[in-house]
Amino acid sequence: MNRFFTCHPVQHSFQLFSIEHLVTLAIIVVIGTFSFLCRKQLRRKRFMFVLLSLVLIVSEVAYQAWEIGCHQWSAKTSLPLQLSDIVVLLAAVMLITKSRILFYFVYFAGISSSVQAMITPDLGGYAYDQFRYIQFYVSHGGVVLACCMLIAICRYQPTFRSLWMSVLFVNLYGAFIYVMNRLIGANYLYMMKKPEHASLLDVLGPHPWYLVCIEGIMILSFLVLYLPFWMHKKIKGSKSKVNFVEGE
């Protein structure tokens, strides 16, 4: 138990794209796929929305409690202000309220940031059999699964307009975080400097130019996330035209 809740991981205990890492990602993909394959059955089990919402909230509360218990809580690093953290709380509210506005934002900003976080996690070395690792993937994976549930069960779909509204809101949030960083001397969203560990930002140039690259990558990732729905609309529209012509 002490090892599970350890505050000081063994150095280099987490290995990027190790078997444990890949299995974790595979489990999230399988559960997401399950929500689509079993969507008819899940429509009769609406408590699943409340359950996943509680999991997300408990996950964030447990993390804050763990940080405090480890005597390493700091306003500079522990507040849920990273984009992939704030969407955890927004996803919990989204599941309860079924808000389409929140869905649009969480779908684009939440999935893109959570997927990136899960593929290249900032875990500080915590391994798969430790609390921080489990909490990290439960919260970020839960955001992706929350969107999958609303798409599969409630048939929500993002719109092209909501894509650009999400871009706007992310930039407004970034402006707010920049002010917060200056006020408390933090580095949320890595707006002030790159993270100390190796990351994707290392290949995007020096500060502040990598922020411009991040903006481009964000827009591109949003477009990729919208692509399946755009293709679905095109195919559906083509079928409707064919049926209309055949019916004449």
Short mmCIF file of C-alpha atoms in Angstrom, two decimals:
data_model
loop_
_atom_site.label_atom_id
_atom_site.label_comp_id
_atom_site.label_asym_id
_atom_site.label_seq_id
_atom_site.Cartn_x
_atom_site.Cartn_y
_atom_site.Cartn_z
CA MET A 1 0.00 0.00 0.00
CA ASN A 2 2.84 2.38 0.82
CA ARG A 3 4.33 1.72 -2.62
CA PHE A 4 0.98 2.40 -4.29
CA PHE A 5 0.61 5.84 -2.67
CA THR A 6 4.32 6.64 -2.74
CA CYS A 7 5.22 10.30 -3.06
CA HIS A 8 8.65 9.60 -4.50
CA PRO A 9 8.73 7.28 -7.54
CA VAL A 10 11.74 5.21 -8.45
CA GLN A 11 13.70 7.16 -11.03
CA HIS A 12 12.84 6.17 -14.62
CA SER A 13 10.24 3.64 -13.37
CA PHE A 14 7.85 4.83 -16.11
CA GLN A 15 8.92 4.00 -19.66
CA LEU A 16 7.20 5.67 -22.59
CA PHE A 17 5.47 3.12 -24.87
CA SER A 18 6.36 0.25 -22.56
CA ILE A 19 4.06 -2.79 -22.44
CA GLU A 20 2.27 -1.32 -19.42
CA HIS A 21 1.80 2.02 -21.15
CA LEU A 22 0.45 0.45 -24.35
CA VAL A 23 -1.88 -1.86 -22.41
CA THR A 24 -3.29 1.13 -20.54
CA LEU A 25 -4.01 2.94 -23.80
CA ALA A 26 -5.53 -0.23 -25.27
CA ILE A 27 -7.90 -0.61 -22.31
CA ILE A 28 -9.24 2.91 -22.84
CA VAL A 29 -9.71 2.24 -26.57
CA VAL A 30 -11.57 -1.02 -25.83
CA ILE A 31 -13.91 0.63 -23.33
CA GLY A 32 -14.60 3.47 -25.77
CA THR A 33 -15.36 0.96 -28.53
CA PHE A 34 -17.62 -0.95 -26.14
CA SER A 35 -19.70 2.19 -25.54
CA PHE A 36 -20.47 2.34 -29.28
CA LEU A 37 -21.08 -1.39 -29.77
CA CYS A 38 -23.41 -1.56 -26.76
CA ARG A 39 -25.04 1.86 -27.15
CA LYS A 40 -28.60 0.45 -27.28
CA GLN A 41 -28.15 -1.37 -23.98
CA LEU A 42 -26.45 1.64 -22.38
CA ARG A 43 -29.38 3.90 -23.31
CA ARG A 44 -31.37 2.01 -20.68
CA LYS A 45 -28.64 2.47 -18.09
CA ARG A 46 -28.45 6.23 -17.67
CA PHE A 47 -26.87 5.81 -14.23
CA MET A 48 -23.64 5.23 -16.17
CA PHE A 49 -23.48 8.99 -16.79
CA VAL A 50 -23.69 9.71 -13.06
CA LEU A 51 -21.20 6.96 -12.29
CA LEU A 52 -18.57 8.24 -14.71
CA SER A 53 -19.14 11.80 -13.51
CA LEU A 54 -18.49 10.70 -9.92
CA VAL A 55 -15.37 8.82 -11.02
CA LEU A 56 -13.99 11.98 -12.62
CA ILE A 57 -14.76 14.15 -9.58
CA VAL A 58 -13.38 11.60 -7.09
CA SER A 59 -10.27 11.24 -9.23
CA GLU A 60 -9.52 14.97 -9.08
CA VAL A 61 -10.33 15.24 -5.36
CA ALA A 62 -8.14 12.20 -4.63
CA TYR A 63 -5.26 13.76 -6.55
CA GLN A 64 -5.50 17.00 -4.60
CA ALA A 65 -5.64 15.02 -1.32
CA TRP A 66 -2.60 12.98 -2.39
CA GLU A 67 -0.66 16.13 -3.21
CA ILE A 68 -1.48 17.56 0.21
CA GLY A 69 -0.64 14.27 1.93
CA CYS A 70 2.72 14.20 0.19
CA HIS A 71 3.42 17.78 1.31
CA GLN A 72 3.98 18.80 -2.29
CA TRP A 73 0.79 20.76 -3.01
CA SER A 74 1.59 24.14 -4.49
CA ALA A 75 -0.51 26.77 -6.21
CA LYS A 76 2.24 26.92 -8.84
CA THR A 77 1.86 23.28 -9.90
CA SER A 78 -1.16 21.59 -8.30
CA LEU A 79 -4.20 23.65 -9.29
CA PRO A 80 -6.33 21.97 -11.99
CA LEU A 81 -5.51 24.67 -14.52
CA GLN A 82 -3.83 22.65 -17.25
CA LEU A 83 -6.26 22.27 -20.15
CA SER A 84 -6.28 18.49 -19.77
CA ASP A 85 -7.14 18.97 -16.07
CA ILE A 86 -9.88 21.58 -16.32
CA VAL A 87 -11.72 19.50 -18.92
CA VAL A 88 -11.93 16.66 -16.37
CA LEU A 89 -14.17 18.84 -14.21
CA LEU A 90 -16.07 20.15 -17.23
CA ALA A 91 -16.65 16.59 -18.44
CA ALA A 92 -18.11 15.66 -15.05
CA VAL A 93 -20.58 18.56 -15.28
CA MET A 94 -21.30 17.71 -18.93
CA LEU A 95 -22.31 14.15 -18.05
CA ILE A 96 -24.82 15.34 -15.47
CA THR A 97 -26.29 18.28 -17.37
CA LYS A 98 -26.04 16.80 -20.90
CA SER A 99 -24.99 20.29 -21.98
CA ARG A 100 -24.30 20.51 -25.71
CA ILE A 101 -22.19 23.63 -25.21
CA LEU A 102 -19.92 21.78 -22.81
CA PHE A 103 -19.89 18.77 -25.11
CA TYR A 104 -18.61 20.85 -28.02
CA PHE A 105 -15.76 22.25 -25.95
CA VAL A 106 -14.88 19.01 -24.15
CA TYR A 107 -14.99 17.07 -27.41
CA PHE A 108 -12.44 19.27 -29.16
CA ALA A 109 -10.32 20.68 -26.32
CA GLY A 110 -10.79 17.72 -24.00
CA ILE A 111 -10.08 14.85 -26.35
CA SER A 112 -7.15 16.55 -28.07
CA SER A 113 -5.46 17.54 -24.80
CA SER A 114 -6.27 14.28 -23.01
CA VAL A 115 -5.06 12.06 -25.85
CA GLN A 116 -1.84 14.04 -26.09
CA ALA A 117 -1.41 13.81 -22.32
CA MET A 118 -1.98 10.05 -22.30
CA ILE A 119 0.38 9.38 -25.20
CA THR A 120 3.20 11.53 -23.79
CA PRO A 121 2.32 11.76 -20.07
CA ASP A 122 3.96 14.15 -17.63
CA LEU A 123 4.00 11.60 -14.79
CA GLY A 124 7.29 12.40 -13.16
CA GLY A 125 8.32 8.75 -13.32
CA TYR A 126 5.32 7.16 -11.58
CA ALA A 127 4.76 3.60 -12.76
CA TYR A 128 1.61 1.65 -13.62
CA ASP A 129 1.25 0.18 -10.12
CA GLN A 130 1.23 3.54 -8.36
CA PHE A 131 -1.62 5.89 -7.48
CA ARG A 132 -0.49 8.82 -9.60
CA TYR A 133 -0.37 6.67 -12.74
CA ILE A 134 -3.82 5.17 -12.13
CA GLN A 135 -5.36 8.55 -11.26
CA PHE A 136 -3.82 10.18 -14.32
CA TYR A 137 -5.23 7.66 -16.79
CA VAL A 138 -8.61 7.36 -15.05
CA SER A 139 -9.16 11.13 -15.26
CA HIS A 140 -7.83 11.70 -18.78
CA GLY A 141 -9.27 8.48 -20.15
CA GLY A 142 -12.57 9.35 -18.47
CA VAL A 143 -12.80 12.57 -20.50
CA VAL A 144 -12.50 10.62 -23.75
CA LEU A 145 -15.04 8.03 -22.57
CA ALA A 146 -17.46 10.78 -21.50
CA CYS A 147 -17.46 12.16 -25.04
CA CYS A 148 -17.85 8.67 -26.49
CA MET A 149 -20.90 8.09 -24.30
CA LEU A 150 -22.64 11.29 -25.38
CA ILE A 151 -21.90 10.57 -29.04
CA ALA A 152 -22.95 6.91 -28.88
CA ILE A 153 -25.88 7.11 -26.47
CA CYS A 154 -27.21 10.66 -26.83
CA ARG A 155 -26.17 11.04 -30.49
CA TYR A 156 -24.43 14.36 -29.93
CA GLN A 157 -22.30 15.61 -32.80
CA PRO A 158 -19.88 18.53 -32.98
CA THR A 159 -20.43 21.22 -35.59
CA PHE A 160 -17.96 23.15 -37.71
CA ARG A 161 -19.00 26.34 -35.93
CA SER A 162 -18.37 24.74 -32.53
CA LEU A 163 -14.87 23.83 -33.72
CA TRP A 164 -13.95 27.49 -34.16
CA MET A 165 -15.79 28.52 -31.02
CA SER A 166 -13.65 25.99 -29.15
CA VAL A 167 -10.51 27.50 -30.69
CA LEU A 168 -11.67 30.91 -29.47
CA PHE A 169 -12.43 29.68 -25.95
CA VAL A 170 -9.08 27.89 -25.66
CA ASN A 171 -7.30 31.11 -26.62
CA LEU A 172 -9.34 33.12 -24.14
CA TYR A 173 -8.52 30.55 -21.48
CA GLY A 174 -4.86 30.77 -22.49
CA ALA A 175 -4.95 34.54 -21.96
CA PHE A 176 -6.42 34.01 -18.49
CA ILE A 177 -3.76 31.43 -17.65
CA TYR A 178 -1.00 33.74 -18.85
CA VAL A 179 -2.16 36.35 -16.36
CA MET A 180 -2.37 33.70 -13.63
CA ASN A 181 1.14 32.51 -14.42
CA ARG A 182 2.51 36.03 -14.12
CA LEU A 183 0.69 36.61 -10.84
CA ILE A 184 1.76 33.42 -9.05
CA GLY A 185 4.98 32.59 -10.89
CA ALA A 186 3.61 29.38 -12.41
CA ASN A 187 3.92 27.70 -15.80
CA TYR A 188 0.46 26.32 -16.50
CA LEU A 189 -0.10 25.36 -20.14
CA TYR A 190 3.71 25.65 -20.44
CA MET A 191 3.17 29.23 -21.57
CA MET A 192 6.20 30.63 -19.78
CA LYS A 193 8.75 27.92 -20.61
CA LYS A 194 9.04 24.33 -21.80
CA PRO A 195 8.68 21.45 -19.31
CA GLU A 196 11.94 20.16 -17.85
CA HIS A 197 11.34 16.61 -19.11
CA ALA A 198 11.53 15.62 -22.77
CA SER A 199 8.34 16.44 -24.66
CA LEU A 200 6.89 17.28 -28.06
CA LEU A 201 7.64 20.95 -27.36
CA ASP A 202 11.36 20.25 -27.74
CA VAL A 203 10.97 20.05 -31.53
CA LEU A 204 8.75 23.13 -31.85
CA GLY A 205 11.41 25.78 -31.40
CA PRO A 206 12.31 28.17 -28.57
CA HIS A 207 9.97 30.24 -26.41
CA PRO A 208 7.69 31.94 -27.40
CA TRP A 209 7.64 30.55 -30.95
CA TYR A 210 6.60 27.08 -29.86
CA LEU A 211 3.33 28.64 -28.64
CA VAL A 212 2.54 29.60 -32.25
CA CYS A 213 3.24 26.01 -33.32
CA ILE A 214 0.98 24.73 -30.55
CA GLU A 215 -1.81 26.94 -31.89
CA GLY A 216 -1.42 25.41 -35.33
CA ILE A 217 -1.28 21.88 -33.95
CA MET A 218 -4.40 22.56 -31.88
CA ILE A 219 -6.39 23.75 -34.91
CA LEU A 220 -5.16 20.78 -36.95
CA SER A 221 -6.13 18.33 -34.20
CA PHE A 222 -9.60 19.92 -33.95
CA LEU A 223 -10.04 19.52 -37.71
CA VAL A 224 -9.00 15.86 -37.47
CA LEU A 225 -11.54 15.33 -34.68
CA TYR A 226 -14.26 16.93 -36.81
CA LEU A 227 -13.35 14.94 -39.93
CA PRO A 228 -15.36 11.75 -39.11
CA PHE A 229 -18.53 13.80 -38.59
CA TRP A 230 -17.92 15.82 -41.77
CA MET A 231 -17.48 12.60 -43.72
CA HIS A 232 -20.63 11.14 -42.15
CA LYS A 233 -22.64 14.19 -43.19
CA LYS A 234 -21.28 14.01 -46.73
CA ILE A 235 -22.11 10.31 -47.05
CA LYS A 236 -25.55 10.82 -45.55
CA GLY A 237 -26.18 13.74 -47.88
CA SER A 238 -25.12 11.69 -50.93
CA LYS A 239 -27.46 8.85 -49.96
CA SER A 240 -30.34 11.30 -49.51
CA LYS A 241 -29.80 12.71 -53.00
CA VAL A 242 -29.69 9.20 -54.50
CA ASN A 243 -32.91 8.21 -52.73
CA PHE A 244 -34.57 11.43 -53.86
CA VAL A 245 -33.61 10.83 -57.50
CA GLU A 246 -34.76 7.20 -57.36
CA GLY A 247 -38.07 8.27 -55.88
CA GLU A 248 -38.88 10.67 -58.70
#
